[in-house]
GROMACS .gro file of C-alpha atoms in nm:
model
  267
    1UNK     CA    1  -3.786   4.062  -1.834
    2UNK     CA    2  -3.756   4.115  -1.462
    3UNK     CA    3  -3.424   4.171  -1.295
    4UNK     CA    4  -3.282   3.950  -1.023
    5UNK     CA    5  -3.083   4.071  -0.725
    6UNK     CA    6  -2.901   3.862  -0.468
    7UNK     CA    7  -3.132   3.610  -0.303
    8UNK     CA    8  -3.034   3.445   0.023
    9UNK     CA    9  -3.134   3.079   0.056
   10UNK     CA   10  -3.094   2.841   0.350
   11UNK     CA   11  -2.775   2.637   0.363
   12UNK     CA   12  -2.830   2.286   0.230
   13UNK     CA   13  -2.632   1.965   0.241
   14UNK     CA   14  -2.514   1.846  -0.100
   15UNK     CA   15  -2.297   1.598  -0.284
   16UNK     CA   16  -2.011   1.666  -0.520
   17UNK     CA   17  -2.063   1.743  -0.888
   18UNK     CA   18  -1.857   1.840  -1.188
   19UNK     CA   19  -1.852   2.216  -1.220
   20UNK     CA   20  -1.755   2.417  -1.526
   21UNK     CA   21  -1.669   2.787  -1.524
   22UNK     CA   22  -1.674   3.070  -1.773
   23UNK     CA   23  -1.831   3.015  -2.114
   24UNK     CA   24  -1.843   2.638  -2.068
   25UNK     CA   25  -2.023   2.680  -1.738
   26UNK     CA   26  -2.279   2.924  -1.873
   27UNK     CA   27  -2.362   2.694  -2.164
   28UNK     CA   28  -2.369   2.380  -1.950
   29UNK     CA   29  -2.596   2.537  -1.689
   30UNK     CA   30  -2.841   2.672  -1.945
   31UNK     CA   31  -2.852   2.350  -2.145
   32UNK     CA   32  -2.920   2.144  -1.833
   33UNK     CA   33  -3.231   2.344  -1.754
   34UNK     CA   34  -3.333   2.364  -2.120
   35UNK     CA   35  -3.312   1.986  -2.137
   36UNK     CA   36  -3.552   1.955  -1.843
   37UNK     CA   37  -3.806   2.154  -2.045
   38UNK     CA   38  -3.758   1.990  -2.384
   39UNK     CA   39  -3.566   2.278  -2.543
   40UNK     CA   40  -3.273   2.220  -2.776
   41UNK     CA   41  -2.928   2.316  -2.645
   42UNK     CA   42  -2.780   2.659  -2.706
   43UNK     CA   43  -2.430   2.734  -2.831
   44UNK     CA   44  -2.188   3.006  -2.728
   45UNK     CA   45  -2.184   3.330  -2.924
   46UNK     CA   46  -1.872   3.545  -2.904
   47UNK     CA   47  -2.074   3.838  -3.040
   48UNK     CA   48  -2.329   3.812  -2.760
   49UNK     CA   49  -2.046   3.757  -2.511
   50UNK     CA   50  -1.884   4.084  -2.618
   51UNK     CA   51  -2.214   4.267  -2.589
   52UNK     CA   52  -2.286   4.113  -2.248
   53UNK     CA   53  -1.936   4.197  -2.123
   54UNK     CA   54  -1.969   4.558  -2.232
   55UNK     CA   55  -2.296   4.593  -2.044
   56UNK     CA   56  -2.168   4.411  -1.735
   57UNK     CA   57  -1.871   4.649  -1.727
   58UNK     CA   58  -2.109   4.943  -1.760
   59UNK     CA   59  -2.325   4.823  -1.470
   60UNK     CA   60  -2.019   4.763  -1.252
   61UNK     CA   61  -1.884   5.109  -1.329
   62UNK     CA   62  -2.215   5.280  -1.260
   63UNK     CA   63  -2.306   5.072  -0.953
   64UNK     CA   64  -2.649   5.089  -0.793
   65UNK     CA   65  -2.960   4.966  -0.971
   66UNK     CA   66  -2.981   4.720  -1.258
   67UNK     CA   67  -3.114   4.830  -1.592
   68UNK     CA   68  -3.131   4.653  -1.925
   69UNK     CA   69  -2.904   4.739  -2.214
   70UNK     CA   70  -3.016   4.833  -2.561
   71UNK     CA   71  -2.999   4.468  -2.670
   72UNK     CA   72  -3.367   4.478  -2.763
   73UNK     CA   73  -3.297   4.736  -3.033
   74UNK     CA   74  -2.977   4.581  -3.163
   75UNK     CA   75  -2.942   4.377  -3.480
   76UNK     CA   76  -2.994   4.093  -3.444
   77UNK     CA   77  -3.201   4.136  -3.132
   78UNK     CA   78  -3.122   3.953  -2.811
   79UNK     CA   79  -3.303   3.879  -2.489
   80UNK     CA   80  -3.123   3.961  -2.167
   81UNK     CA   81  -3.105   3.845  -1.805
   82UNK     CA   82  -2.930   4.044  -1.535
   83UNK     CA   83  -2.819   3.958  -1.183
   84UNK     CA   84  -2.623   4.122  -0.906
   85UNK     CA   85  -2.490   3.924  -0.613
   86UNK     CA   86  -2.216   3.931  -0.353
   87UNK     CA   87  -2.122   3.780  -0.020
   88UNK     CA   88  -2.162   3.416   0.074
   89UNK     CA   89  -2.332   3.200  -0.186
   90UNK     CA   90  -2.632   2.986  -0.097
   91UNK     CA   91  -2.513   2.628  -0.053
   92UNK     CA   92  -2.743   2.525  -0.337
   93UNK     CA   93  -2.505   2.684  -0.588
   94UNK     CA   94  -2.170   2.742  -0.421
   95UNK     CA   95  -1.986   2.447  -0.578
   96UNK     CA   96  -1.614   2.506  -0.539
   97UNK     CA   97  -1.665   2.878  -0.473
   98UNK     CA   98  -1.824   2.989  -0.147
   99UNK     CA   99  -1.894   3.334  -0.291
  100UNK     CA  100  -2.189   3.430  -0.510
  101UNK     CA  101  -2.100   3.316  -0.862
  102UNK     CA  102  -2.236   3.259  -1.212
  103UNK     CA  103  -2.408   2.935  -1.110
  104UNK     CA  104  -2.605   3.126  -0.847
  105UNK     CA  105  -2.719   3.375  -1.109
  106UNK     CA  106  -2.844   3.098  -1.338
  107UNK     CA  107  -3.015   2.918  -1.052
  108UNK     CA  108  -3.191   3.237  -0.935
  109UNK     CA  109  -3.321   3.296  -1.288
  110UNK     CA  110  -3.442   2.940  -1.327
  111UNK     CA  111  -3.596   2.917  -0.979
  112UNK     CA  112  -3.885   3.135  -1.095
  113UNK     CA  113  -4.031   2.813  -1.234
  114UNK     CA  114  -4.027   2.647  -0.893
  115UNK     CA  115  -4.169   2.957  -0.727
  116UNK     CA  116  -4.453   3.034  -0.965
  117UNK     CA  117  -4.525   2.757  -1.217
  118UNK     CA  118  -4.450   2.420  -1.062
  119UNK     CA  119  -4.768   2.214  -1.042
  120UNK     CA  120  -4.973   2.422  -1.283
  121UNK     CA  121  -4.744   2.490  -1.577
  122UNK     CA  122  -4.998   2.363  -1.832
  123UNK     CA  123  -5.246   2.634  -1.743
  124UNK     CA  124  -5.006   2.917  -1.656
  125UNK     CA  125  -5.045   3.220  -1.881
  126UNK     CA  126  -4.915   3.514  -1.676
  127UNK     CA  127  -4.555   3.578  -1.780
  128UNK     CA  128  -4.496   3.843  -1.515
  129UNK     CA  129  -4.245   3.724  -1.260
  130UNK     CA  130  -4.100   3.448  -1.480
  131UNK     CA  131  -3.919   3.645  -1.749
  132UNK     CA  132  -3.576   3.512  -1.652
  133UNK     CA  133  -3.691   3.150  -1.660
  134UNK     CA  134  -3.864   3.187  -1.995
  135UNK     CA  135  -3.560   3.357  -2.148
  136UNK     CA  136  -3.343   3.064  -2.039
  137UNK     CA  137  -3.562   2.787  -2.182
  138UNK     CA  138  -3.726   2.972  -2.475
  139UNK     CA  139  -3.725   2.719  -2.758
  140UNK     CA  140  -3.640   2.981  -3.015
  141UNK     CA  141  -3.306   3.066  -2.857
  142UNK     CA  142  -3.010   2.881  -3.001
  143UNK     CA  143  -2.718   3.095  -2.884
  144UNK     CA  144  -2.611   3.278  -2.570
  145UNK     CA  145  -2.331   3.501  -2.454
  146UNK     CA  146  -2.274   3.585  -2.087
  147UNK     CA  147  -2.028   3.786  -1.882
  148UNK     CA  148  -1.941   3.897  -1.531
  149UNK     CA  149  -1.794   4.222  -1.408
  150UNK     CA  150  -1.750   4.252  -1.034
  151UNK     CA  151  -2.083   4.167  -0.871
  152UNK     CA  152  -2.279   4.199  -1.196
  153UNK     CA  153  -2.383   3.917  -1.431
  154UNK     CA  154  -2.532   3.952  -1.778
  155UNK     CA  155  -2.659   3.691  -2.023
  156UNK     CA  156  -2.792   3.773  -2.368
  157UNK     CA  157  -2.995   3.529  -2.576
  158UNK     CA  158  -3.013   3.511  -2.954
  159UNK     CA  159  -3.342   3.407  -3.113
  160UNK     CA  160  -3.317   3.263  -3.462
  161UNK     CA  161  -3.555   2.964  -3.467
  162UNK     CA  162  -3.874   3.058  -3.292
  163UNK     CA  163  -4.152   3.279  -3.411
  164UNK     CA  164  -4.490   3.329  -3.257
  165UNK     CA  165  -4.797   3.535  -3.318
  166UNK     CA  166  -4.812   3.842  -3.100
  167UNK     CA  167  -5.091   3.811  -2.837
  168UNK     CA  168  -5.205   4.163  -2.923
  169UNK     CA  169  -5.287   4.058  -3.276
  170UNK     CA  170  -4.977   4.147  -3.477
  171UNK     CA  171  -4.825   3.858  -3.670
  172UNK     CA  172  -4.451   3.856  -3.732
  173UNK     CA  173  -4.453   3.595  -4.005
  174UNK     CA  174  -4.587   3.265  -3.877
  175UNK     CA  175  -4.314   3.004  -3.862
  176UNK     CA  176  -4.062   3.237  -4.020
  177UNK     CA  177  -3.786   3.363  -3.795
  178UNK     CA  178  -3.858   3.673  -3.592
  179UNK     CA  179  -3.513   3.794  -3.490
  180UNK     CA  180  -3.606   3.937  -3.157
  181UNK     CA  181  -3.766   3.879  -2.823
  182UNK     CA  182  -4.135   3.812  -2.892
  183UNK     CA  183  -4.354   4.091  -2.761
  184UNK     CA  184  -4.453   4.008  -2.403
  185UNK     CA  185  -4.312   3.659  -2.468
  186UNK     CA  186  -4.575   3.611  -2.734
  187UNK     CA  187  -4.790   3.298  -2.721
  188UNK     CA  188  -4.626   3.170  -2.408
  189UNK     CA  189  -4.792   2.827  -2.419
  190UNK     CA  190  -4.977   2.838  -2.751
  191UNK     CA  191  -4.919   2.959  -3.102
  192UNK     CA  192  -4.683   2.896  -3.387
  193UNK     CA  193  -4.349   2.849  -3.209
  194UNK     CA  194  -4.199   2.512  -3.276
  195UNK     CA  195  -4.401   2.226  -3.414
  196UNK     CA  196  -4.548   2.118  -3.080
  197UNK     CA  197  -4.693   2.467  -3.038
  198UNK     CA  198  -4.505   2.555  -2.720
  199UNK     CA  199  -4.239   2.821  -2.695
  200UNK     CA  200  -4.174   2.728  -2.332
  201UNK     CA  201  -4.228   2.371  -2.218
  202UNK     CA  202  -4.321   2.240  -1.875
  203UNK     CA  203  -4.066   2.036  -1.686
  204UNK     CA  204  -4.064   1.674  -1.798
  205UNK     CA  205  -4.248   1.456  -1.542
  206UNK     CA  206  -3.999   1.171  -1.572
  207UNK     CA  207  -3.702   1.399  -1.526
  208UNK     CA  208  -3.882   1.574  -1.240
  209UNK     CA  209  -3.898   1.253  -1.036
  210UNK     CA  210  -3.599   1.046  -1.149
  211UNK     CA  211  -3.253   1.177  -1.066
  212UNK     CA  212  -3.082   0.901  -1.266
  213UNK     CA  213  -3.290   0.981  -1.574
  214UNK     CA  214  -3.198   1.347  -1.540
  215UNK     CA  215  -2.830   1.263  -1.519
  216UNK     CA  216  -2.846   1.033  -1.822
  217UNK     CA  217  -3.050   1.269  -2.038
  218UNK     CA  218  -2.941   1.614  -1.925
  219UNK     CA  219  -2.610   1.561  -1.746
  220UNK     CA  220  -2.512   1.722  -1.417
  221UNK     CA  221  -2.684   2.046  -1.331
  222UNK     CA  222  -2.540   2.373  -1.204
  223UNK     CA  223  -2.669   2.296  -0.855
  224UNK     CA  224  -2.541   1.997  -0.667
  225UNK     CA  225  -2.881   1.840  -0.621
  226UNK     CA  226  -3.222   1.946  -0.742
  227UNK     CA  227  -3.394   2.164  -0.487
  228UNK     CA  228  -3.734   2.015  -0.563
  229UNK     CA  229  -3.619   1.678  -0.426
  230UNK     CA  230  -3.522   1.773  -0.073
  231UNK     CA  231  -3.639   1.960   0.231
  232UNK     CA  232  -3.480   2.294   0.299
  233UNK     CA  233  -3.343   2.298   0.652
  234UNK     CA  234  -3.304   2.614   0.862
  235UNK     CA  235  -2.951   2.746   0.868
  236UNK     CA  236  -2.782   2.634   1.190
  237UNK     CA  237  -2.472   2.848   1.190
  238UNK     CA  238  -2.452   3.207   1.304
  239UNK     CA  239  -2.514   3.427   1.003
  240UNK     CA  240  -2.215   3.611   0.867
  241UNK     CA  241  -2.211   3.985   0.819
  242UNK     CA  242  -2.247   3.934   0.442
  243UNK     CA  243  -2.554   3.713   0.486
  244UNK     CA  244  -2.705   3.960   0.732
  245UNK     CA  245  -2.652   4.239   0.480
  246UNK     CA  246  -2.812   4.026   0.208
  247UNK     CA  247  -3.123   3.961   0.419
  248UNK     CA  248  -3.157   4.329   0.504
  249UNK     CA  249  -3.116   4.415   0.138
  250UNK     CA  250  -3.390   4.173   0.039
  251UNK     CA  251  -3.626   4.313   0.303
  252UNK     CA  252  -3.554   4.664   0.178
  253UNK     CA  253  -3.612   4.577  -0.187
  254UNK     CA  254  -3.937   4.390  -0.112
  255UNK     CA  255  -4.072   4.695   0.069
  256UNK     CA  256  -3.938   4.927  -0.199
  257UNK     CA  257  -4.097   4.722  -0.477
  258UNK     CA  258  -4.434   4.742  -0.303
  259UNK     CA  259  -4.408   5.119  -0.308
  260UNK     CA  260  -4.256   5.152  -0.654
  261UNK     CA  261  -4.332   4.834  -0.854
  262UNK     CA  262  -4.184   4.984  -1.171
  263UNK     CA  263  -3.846   5.057  -1.011
  264UNK     CA  264  -3.554   4.924  -1.222
  265UNK     CA  265  -3.492   4.647  -0.969
  266UNK     CA  266  -3.822   4.500  -1.082
  267UNK     CA  267  -3.813   4.546  -1.458
   0.00000   0.00000   0.00000
C-alpha cells in the first residue's frame, strides 16, 4: 500500500459539522467512507491501536521517510496506512483544528478514489495508487486501530471476513477467512470476497448525488462538505510559511518519485 505525505489543497468554504476525535473519530471517519461504498462498519481494536501506536512512536523517533511496520507478518495480519503531515490543514479537513490532523490523514487516503477511480470504478483494475483507499473500504476488514505520534499517523486494519482468490493463481480457501491482506489486493473487483463478488465497491450513485441521503444513511463525514460537490477556488490569502514549505515539499517529492519510484515515500 502506498504511503501518503502531507498534501496541500486549496482553502474551501464550508459549513459546520460534528467532529469526533481520537478513537471515536477514526472509527466515524472510516465508517462514513465505508458506508458510501457499501462496506459494513468497522469496530475499534485496542490490539491494533497498541500496534499502531508503537509504530507511530517509532516513526516519530526516527523521523524522515515513512516505512511500513511488520504488521503484514504479524498474527493475525493487518493492513496498514501511514501519513505524515504538519503545518496548516487544508480547509477541507481542518474542522475545529487549523493544523494537520487525523481527519486530514483519512481524507488524503480516501481521496485516491476521487483522483483515480471516479467515473470508471466498474472497469478499474489497476490497484497501484489506490492502496490507501482500498484498505479503508475493503469489505473484509471489520476492525481498525489507529494512532498519532507527533506528525505521524498510522492505521492498521484487521481482516477477518473477506477472502479472495489470489490473481496469480493461488487460492487461500475460497470463502473461508484469510487472516491477512490479500496479495496485491486480490480480486479487486471480482472473485470470492463477499456474496456480491466485490471486495471493494464503487461509490453509491444515490449517495454520490444526494447530500441528504448521505447524511441519513452514513451520517456526517470527516470533511465538512463533500469535495465532489463543489468547485475548488484558488486560495486568496497570502500563503503562510508552513503552506509554502508544504508546496515545496510536494514539488520535491514528485520529482524525487520520478527518479526513484520505489523510494519509501511511494511504497
